[in-house]
Amino acid sequence: MESAKRHRKIIHIDMDAFYASVEQRDNPQYRGKPIAVGGSPEGRGGVVATASYEARKFGVRSAMASKKAKQLCKDLIFVRPRFDVYKQVSNQIREIFHRYTDIIEPLSLDEAYLDVTDDKQNIGSAIDIAKLIRKAIRDELQLTASAGVSVNKFIAKIASDINKPDGLAFIGPSKITSFIEKLPVEKFFGVGKVTADKMKKMGLHTGADLKKLSEAEMTRHFGKPGKFYYKIVRGIDDREVQPNRELKSVGAEDTFRYDLTTLDEMYKELEAIADVVYTRLKRNNIKGRTVTLKIKYHDFKLSTRSQSFAEPVGDFETILETSKTLLATSITDDAKVRLLGISLSNFPGQVSKASRKSEDDQLGLFEDSNA
Ligand code: DCP
Ligand code: MG
């Protein structure tokens, strides 16, 4: 399959009980105790973001109602999340990754793929690099991470879960086939609960079962994602590790067939442009703190004007009104305007799940998309 090519070396790193571990590190009184980050004490409402491993023994899980969590574990301690600290730790982890490779694709604050096929330090062994990363995280940050090492993203991600917490697993090319054949269908990338249930009803429980279906049968039963399932049950996953997936700005602009001379005309155009920007922001589920207006005049002179807000904005009204104000305060009476553009930037410092989701959507890998 991939034998003609040189195998890639992919590592998936996932921090153990991330928020809870940070809280236990910073607050010694929580160490060895069942804690839940998020949710409200006395189980008055809210859900658990994550639970310490001590709490997991009682069955407390992420996204569980705090009321239920408290019922399962009477001594559970609820801890208020400190997102700024988690973000900071996330950056520190990222810096450790960068010692070995710049091809890093973060999936969330605590999880990332690394392509170490050509590592910066010429270590060569992906297993050794994973060990060094785990050691650095432990020594420098007093936290533990689990790592999965393989030749593609799908297998590496599953591998990181095998010896969790504080573990490492390597699945080499010779073991991939037998590993996948034993794998329960719900573990396959893109297979959510709905698809898994459907598969089980068809008597498909493991990778070996899935392998019996032809590509045509796969797509017939599971739609577009069937094509992808067909490949991954055969250990083929060519998705690249994609660095720099953070969105920097979202915008739209329009060049006009003739120069605009009145504010009214320009406002009308701004409305259409703002609508496109608004739609793009919503699609990416993102808001920005800075609105920028771009104006190009008939003589190709370019001007940009920005306004920043204390809180991120993303609603149509604010985008439009801000752009209008920026325009009104920028142009002179005799201005001839050839192009107008609006963009939003200065997004809250998190990796955009949105851009990733839209990519996966294109693959048709979301549960919704095959409904
Ligand atoms: N998180 C959240 N809500 C969820 C799932 C996770 O707020 N439903 C947050 C809290 C977690 C962090 O994201 O600490 C990382 O998510 P993981 O799924 O990796 O869970 P943990 O790192 O907490 O545990 P594990 O050791 O299983 O990786
Ligand atoms: Mg984790």
Coordinates of C-alpha atoms and ligand atoms in Angstrom, one line a residue:
M1 CA 0.0 0.0 0.0
E2 CA 2.3 2.7 1.3
S3 CA 5.4 0.5 0.8
A4 CA 6.6 2.3 -2.3
K5 CA 6.9 5.5 -0.3
R6 CA 9.0 6.2 2.7
H7 CA 6.9 5.9 5.8
R8 CA 6.0 9.0 7.6
K9 CA 6.6 9.3 11.3
I10 CA 3.6 10.7 13.1
I11 CA 3.2 11.4 16.9
H12 CA 0.0 12.2 18.6
I13 CA 0.3 13.8 22.0
D14 CA -2.6 14.1 24.4
M15 CA -2.2 15.5 28.0
D16 CA -3.7 13.4 30.8
A17 CA -6.8 14.8 32.5
F18 CA -5.5 18.1 31.3
Y19 CA -7.4 20.8 33.3
A20 CA -7.6 18.6 36.4
S21 CA -3.9 17.8 36.3
V22 CA -3.0 21.5 36.0
E23 CA -5.2 22.2 39.0
Q24 CA -3.7 19.4 41.0
R25 CA -0.2 20.6 40.1
D26 CA -0.9 24.2 41.2
N27 CA -3.0 23.3 44.3
P28 CA -1.3 20.6 46.4
Q29 CA -4.5 20.2 48.5
Y30 CA -6.2 18.6 45.4
R31 CA -3.5 16.0 44.8
G32 CA -4.7 12.4 45.1
K33 CA -8.2 13.7 45.4
P34 CA -11.2 13.3 43.2
I35 CA -11.7 16.7 41.5
A36 CA -13.9 18.0 38.7
V37 CA -13.0 21.1 36.8
G38 CA -16.1 23.1 35.8
G39 CA -19.6 22.4 37.0
S40 CA -21.0 23.8 40.2
P41 CA -20.4 22.6 43.7
E42 CA -23.4 20.9 45.3
G43 CA -24.4 19.9 41.8
R44 CA -26.6 22.9 41.3
G45 CA -26.0 23.0 37.5
G46 CA -23.4 23.0 34.8
V47 CA -21.3 20.2 33.4
V48 CA -17.9 18.7 34.3
A49 CA -15.2 19.8 31.8
T50 CA -12.9 17.1 33.0
A51 CA -12.3 14.9 36.1
S52 CA -9.1 13.8 37.8
Y53 CA -8.3 10.1 37.5
E54 CA -9.2 9.7 41.1
A55 CA -12.7 10.9 40.2
R56 CA -12.9 8.8 37.1
K57 CA -12.7 5.7 39.3
F58 CA -16.2 6.6 40.4
G59 CA -17.4 7.1 36.8
V60 CA -17.2 10.9 36.7
R61 CA -16.6 11.9 33.1
S62 CA -16.3 15.0 30.9
A63 CA -19.6 16.6 29.9
M64 CA -21.5 14.9 32.8
A65 CA -24.0 17.0 34.7
S66 CA -22.4 18.1 38.0
K67 CA -25.4 16.8 39.9
K68 CA -24.8 13.3 38.5
A69 CA -21.1 13.6 39.2
K70 CA -21.7 14.4 42.8
Q71 CA -24.1 11.5 43.2
L72 CA -21.4 9.1 41.8
C73 CA -18.7 10.6 44.0
K74 CA -19.8 12.1 47.3
D75 CA -16.3 13.6 48.0
L76 CA -15.9 15.2 44.6
I77 CA -14.3 18.6 44.8
F78 CA -15.5 21.1 42.1
V79 CA -12.8 23.5 40.9
R80 CA -13.4 26.6 38.9
P81 CA -11.6 26.5 35.5
R82 CA -8.7 28.9 34.8
F83 CA -8.6 28.9 31.0
D84 CA -5.8 31.5 30.8
V85 CA -3.6 29.1 32.7
Y86 CA -4.5 26.2 30.5
K87 CA -3.8 28.3 27.4
Q88 CA -0.4 29.2 28.9
V89 CA 0.5 25.6 29.6
S90 CA -0.7 24.7 26.1
N91 CA 1.8 27.2 24.7
Q92 CA 4.6 25.7 26.8
I93 CA 3.8 22.3 25.5
R94 CA 3.9 23.7 22.0
E95 CA 7.3 25.1 22.6
I96 CA 8.6 21.7 23.6
F97 CA 7.2 20.2 20.4
H98 CA 9.0 22.9 18.3
R99 CA 12.3 21.6 19.6
Y100 CA 11.8 18.6 17.4
T101 CA 9.6 19.7 14.5
D102 CA 7.6 22.7 13.2
I103 CA 5.0 20.5 11.6
I104 CA 2.6 20.6 14.5
E105 CA -1.2 20.5 14.2
P106 CA -2.9 21.3 17.4
L107 CA -6.4 19.8 17.8
S108 CA -7.2 21.5 21.1
L109 CA -5.3 23.0 24.0
D110 CA -4.1 19.6 25.1
E111 CA -3.7 17.6 22.0
A112 CA -1.6 17.8 18.8
Y113 CA -0.2 15.8 15.9
L114 CA 3.5 16.1 15.1
D115 CA 5.2 15.0 11.9
V116 CA 8.7 14.1 12.8
T117 CA 9.7 12.3 9.6
D118 CA 12.5 14.8 9.3
D119 CA 13.1 16.0 12.9
K120 CA 15.1 19.1 13.6
Q121 CA 17.7 17.3 15.8
N122 CA 18.2 14.4 13.4
I123 CA 17.1 12.0 16.1
G124 CA 15.5 9.8 13.6
S125 CA 13.5 7.6 15.9
A126 CA 9.9 8.8 16.4
I127 CA 9.7 6.7 19.5
D128 CA 12.7 8.4 21.0
I129 CA 11.3 11.8 20.2
A130 CA 8.0 10.9 21.9
K131 CA 9.9 9.7 24.9
L132 CA 11.9 13.0 25.0
I133 CA 8.8 15.1 24.7
R134 CA 7.0 13.2 27.5
K135 CA 10.1 13.6 29.7
A136 CA 10.3 17.4 29.0
I137 CA 6.6 17.8 29.8
R138 CA 7.1 15.9 33.1
D139 CA 10.4 17.6 34.1
E140 CA 9.6 21.1 33.0
L141 CA 5.9 21.4 33.5
Q142 CA 5.2 18.7 36.2
L143 CA 2.5 17.2 34.0
T144 CA 2.0 14.0 32.2
A145 CA 1.2 13.3 28.6
S146 CA 0.4 10.2 26.6
A147 CA 1.8 9.6 23.1
G148 CA 1.0 7.5 20.2
V149 CA 3.5 6.8 17.4
S150 CA 2.7 5.5 14.0
V151 CA 2.9 6.2 10.3
N152 CA -0.3 8.2 10.0
K153 CA -2.6 10.4 12.0
F154 CA -5.4 7.9 12.5
I155 CA -3.3 5.2 13.9
A156 CA -1.2 7.6 16.0
K157 CA -4.2 9.1 17.6
I158 CA -5.7 5.7 18.6
A159 CA -2.3 4.6 19.8
S160 CA -2.0 7.6 22.3
D161 CA -5.1 6.2 24.0
I162 CA -3.8 2.6 24.5
N163 CA -1.5 3.2 27.5
K164 CA -3.1 6.3 28.8
P165 CA -2.5 7.9 31.3
D166 CA 1.2 8.6 31.2
G167 CA 1.9 6.0 28.5
L168 CA 3.4 5.6 25.1
A169 CA 2.4 3.2 22.4
F170 CA 3.9 2.5 19.0
I171 CA 2.1 0.8 16.2
G172 CA 4.5 0.0 13.4
P173 CA 3.6 -0.8 9.8
S174 CA 3.8 -4.6 10.4
K175 CA 1.2 -4.4 13.2
I176 CA -1.3 -2.0 11.6
T177 CA -3.3 -4.7 9.8
S178 CA -3.9 -6.9 12.8
F179 CA -4.5 -3.9 15.0
I180 CA -7.2 -2.5 12.8
E181 CA -8.9 -5.8 12.3
K182 CA -9.5 -6.0 16.0
L183 CA -10.5 -2.4 16.4
P184 CA -14.2 -1.8 17.4
V185 CA -16.0 0.2 14.7
E186 CA -16.7 3.2 17.0
K187 CA -12.9 3.8 17.2
F188 CA -12.6 4.6 13.5
F189 CA -12.1 8.2 12.7
G190 CA -15.3 9.9 11.7
V191 CA -17.6 7.1 13.0
G192 CA -19.9 8.6 15.6
K193 CA -22.5 7.0 17.6
V194 CA -25.2 7.0 14.9
T195 CA -22.9 5.4 12.3
A196 CA -21.6 2.9 14.9
D197 CA -25.1 1.8 15.8
K198 CA -26.0 1.4 12.2
M199 CA -22.8 -0.7 11.6
K200 CA -23.6 -2.9 14.5
K201 CA -27.1 -3.5 13.3
M202 CA -25.6 -4.7 10.1
G203 CA -23.4 -7.1 12.1
L204 CA -20.3 -5.0 11.6
H205 CA -18.4 -4.8 14.9
T206 CA -14.7 -4.6 14.1
G207 CA -12.3 -3.5 11.4
A208 CA -12.2 -7.1 10.1
D209 CA -16.0 -6.9 9.6
L210 CA -15.7 -3.6 7.8
K211 CA -13.1 -5.0 5.5
K212 CA -15.5 -7.4 4.0
L213 CA -17.4 -4.5 2.3
S214 CA -16.4 -3.3 -1.1
E215 CA -15.8 0.5 -1.6
A216 CA -19.2 0.7 -3.4
E217 CA -21.0 -1.0 -0.6
M218 CA -19.3 1.3 1.9
T219 CA -20.5 4.4 0.1
R220 CA -23.9 2.9 -0.5
H221 CA -24.5 2.3 3.2
F222 CA -22.6 5.2 4.8
G223 CA -22.6 7.9 2.1
K224 CA -19.5 9.9 1.3
P225 CA -17.6 9.0 4.4
G226 CA -17.8 5.4 3.4
K227 CA -15.0 6.0 0.9
F228 CA -12.8 7.2 3.8
Y229 CA -13.7 4.3 6.0
Y230 CA -12.8 1.9 3.2
K231 CA -9.3 3.4 3.2
I232 CA -8.7 3.6 6.9
V233 CA -9.7 0.0 7.6
R234 CA -6.9 -0.8 5.2
G235 CA -4.5 1.4 7.2
I236 CA -4.4 4.1 4.6
D237 CA -4.7 7.7 5.9
D238 CA -2.9 10.3 3.7
R239 CA -4.0 13.3 5.7
E240 CA -1.1 15.6 6.2
V241 CA -0.2 17.1 9.6
Q242 CA -1.2 20.7 8.9
P243 CA 0.6 23.5 10.8
N244 CA -0.6 27.0 11.1
R245 CA -4.2 26.3 11.0
E246 CA -5.1 29.2 13.1
L247 CA -7.2 31.7 11.4
K248 CA -5.7 35.2 11.2
S249 CA -8.5 37.1 9.7
V250 CA -11.9 36.7 8.0
G251 CA -13.0 39.2 5.4
A252 CA -14.5 40.0 2.1
E253 CA -14.0 42.8 -0.5
D254 CA -15.5 43.9 -3.7
T255 CA -14.2 45.8 -6.7
F256 CA -16.8 47.9 -8.4
R257 CA -17.4 48.2 -12.1
Y258 CA -17.4 52.0 -11.8
D259 CA -16.1 54.2 -9.1
L260 CA -18.5 55.0 -6.3
T261 CA -18.8 58.7 -5.4
T262 CA -21.7 59.0 -2.9
L263 CA -21.7 57.7 0.7
D264 CA -25.2 56.2 0.1
E265 CA -23.8 54.0 -2.7
M266 CA -20.9 53.0 -0.6
Y267 CA -23.1 52.1 2.4
K268 CA -25.1 49.9 0.2
E269 CA -22.1 48.0 -1.0
L270 CA -20.8 47.8 2.6
E271 CA -24.0 46.2 3.6
A272 CA -23.5 43.4 1.1
I273 CA -19.8 42.9 2.1
A274 CA -20.7 42.9 5.8
D275 CA -23.2 40.2 5.1
V276 CA -20.6 38.0 3.5
V277 CA -18.1 38.6 6.4
Y278 CA -20.8 37.9 8.9
T279 CA -21.7 34.6 7.2
R280 CA -18.0 33.6 7.1
L281 CA -17.6 34.4 10.8
K282 CA -20.6 32.3 11.7
R283 CA -19.4 29.5 9.5
N284 CA -16.1 29.5 11.4
N285 CA -17.9 30.1 14.7
I286 CA -15.5 32.9 15.5
K287 CA -15.5 36.5 16.6
G288 CA -12.8 39.1 16.3
R289 CA -11.8 42.2 18.4
T290 CA -10.7 44.3 15.4
V291 CA -12.8 45.5 12.4
T292 CA -10.8 46.7 9.5
L293 CA -12.1 48.7 6.5
K294 CA -10.1 48.7 3.3
I295 CA -10.6 51.4 0.7
K296 CA -9.0 51.5 -2.7
Y297 CA -9.4 54.8 -4.7
H298 CA -9.7 55.3 -8.4
D299 CA -5.9 56.1 -8.5
F300 CA -5.2 52.8 -6.7
K301 CA -4.2 54.5 -3.5
L302 CA -5.0 52.2 -0.7
S303 CA -6.1 53.1 2.8
T304 CA -7.0 50.9 5.8
R305 CA -8.8 52.0 9.0
S306 CA -9.4 49.8 12.0
Q307 CA -11.4 49.9 15.2
S308 CA -10.8 47.5 18.0
F309 CA -13.2 46.4 20.8
A310 CA -12.6 45.2 24.3
E311 CA -14.7 42.1 23.6
P312 CA -14.8 40.1 20.4
V313 CA -17.6 41.1 18.0
G314 CA -19.2 39.1 15.3
D315 CA -22.8 40.3 14.8
F316 CA -23.9 41.9 11.5
E317 CA -25.0 45.2 13.0
T318 CA -21.7 45.9 14.7
I319 CA -19.7 44.9 11.7
L320 CA -21.8 47.1 9.4
E321 CA -22.1 50.2 11.7
T322 CA -18.4 50.1 12.5
S323 CA -17.5 49.9 8.8
K324 CA -19.8 52.8 8.0
T325 CA -18.3 55.0 10.7
L326 CA -14.8 54.1 9.6
L327 CA -15.8 55.0 6.0
A328 CA -17.5 58.2 6.9
T329 CA -14.5 59.4 8.9
S330 CA -12.0 58.4 6.1
I331 CA -13.1 59.7 2.8
T332 CA -13.3 63.2 1.4
D333 CA -16.2 64.6 -0.5
D334 CA -14.6 64.2 -3.9
A335 CA -13.4 60.6 -3.3
K336 CA -13.8 58.1 -6.1
V337 CA -13.9 54.6 -4.6
R338 CA -13.0 51.5 -6.6
L339 CA -12.9 48.8 -3.9
L340 CA -14.2 48.3 -0.4
G341 CA -13.3 45.5 2.0
I342 CA -14.1 44.6 5.5
S343 CA -12.2 42.1 7.7
L344 CA -12.2 40.9 11.3
S345 CA -9.1 39.9 13.1
N346 CA -7.6 39.7 16.5
F347 CA -9.4 36.4 17.4
P348 CA -9.4 35.1 20.9
G349 CA -6.1 33.1 21.2
Q350 CA -7.5 29.7 20.6
V351 CA -6.9 27.4 17.7
S352 CA -9.9 27.5 15.5
K353 CA -11.8 24.3 15.7
A354 CA -13.9 25.8 13.0
S355 CA -11.5 25.7 10.2
R356 CA -10.8 22.1 11.1
K357 CA -14.4 21.2 11.2
S358 CA -15.0 22.7 7.8
E359 CA -12.2 20.6 6.4
D360 CA -13.6 17.5 7.9
D361 CA -17.0 18.6 6.6
Q362 CA -15.5 18.6 3.1
L363 CA -14.5 15.0 3.7
G364 CA -18.0 14.4 4.8
L365 CA -16.8 13.0 8.1
F366 CA -19.3 14.5 10.4
E367 CA -22.2 12.5 11.7
D368 CA -24.6 15.3 10.5
S369 CA -23.4 15.1 7.0
N370 CA -24.4 11.5 6.4
A371 CA -27.8 11.8 7.9
Ligands
DCP1 N1 -12.8 19.3 27.8 C1 -14.0 20.0 28.0 N2 -15.2 19.4 27.7 C2 -15.2 18.1 27.2 C3 -14.0 17.4 27.0 C4 -12.9 18.1 27.3 O1 -14.0 21.1 28.5 N3 -16.4 17.6 26.9 C5 -11.6 20.0 28.2 C6 -11.1 19.5 29.5 C7 -10.0 18.6 29.3 C8 -9.4 19.0 28.0 O2 -10.5 19.6 27.3 O3 -9.0 18.6 30.3 C9 -8.8 17.9 27.1 O4 -9.8 17.0 26.8 P1 -9.5 15.4 26.7 O5 -10.6 14.8 26.0 O6 -8.1 15.2 26.2 O7 -9.6 15.0 28.2 P2 -8.5 15.0 29.4 O8 -7.2 15.6 28.9 O9 -9.1 15.8 30.5 O10 -8.4 13.5 29.8 P3 -7.6 12.3 29.1 O11 -6.5 11.9 30.1 O12 -8.6 11.3 28.9 O13 -7.0 12.9 27.8
MG2 MG -6.2 14.9 27.2

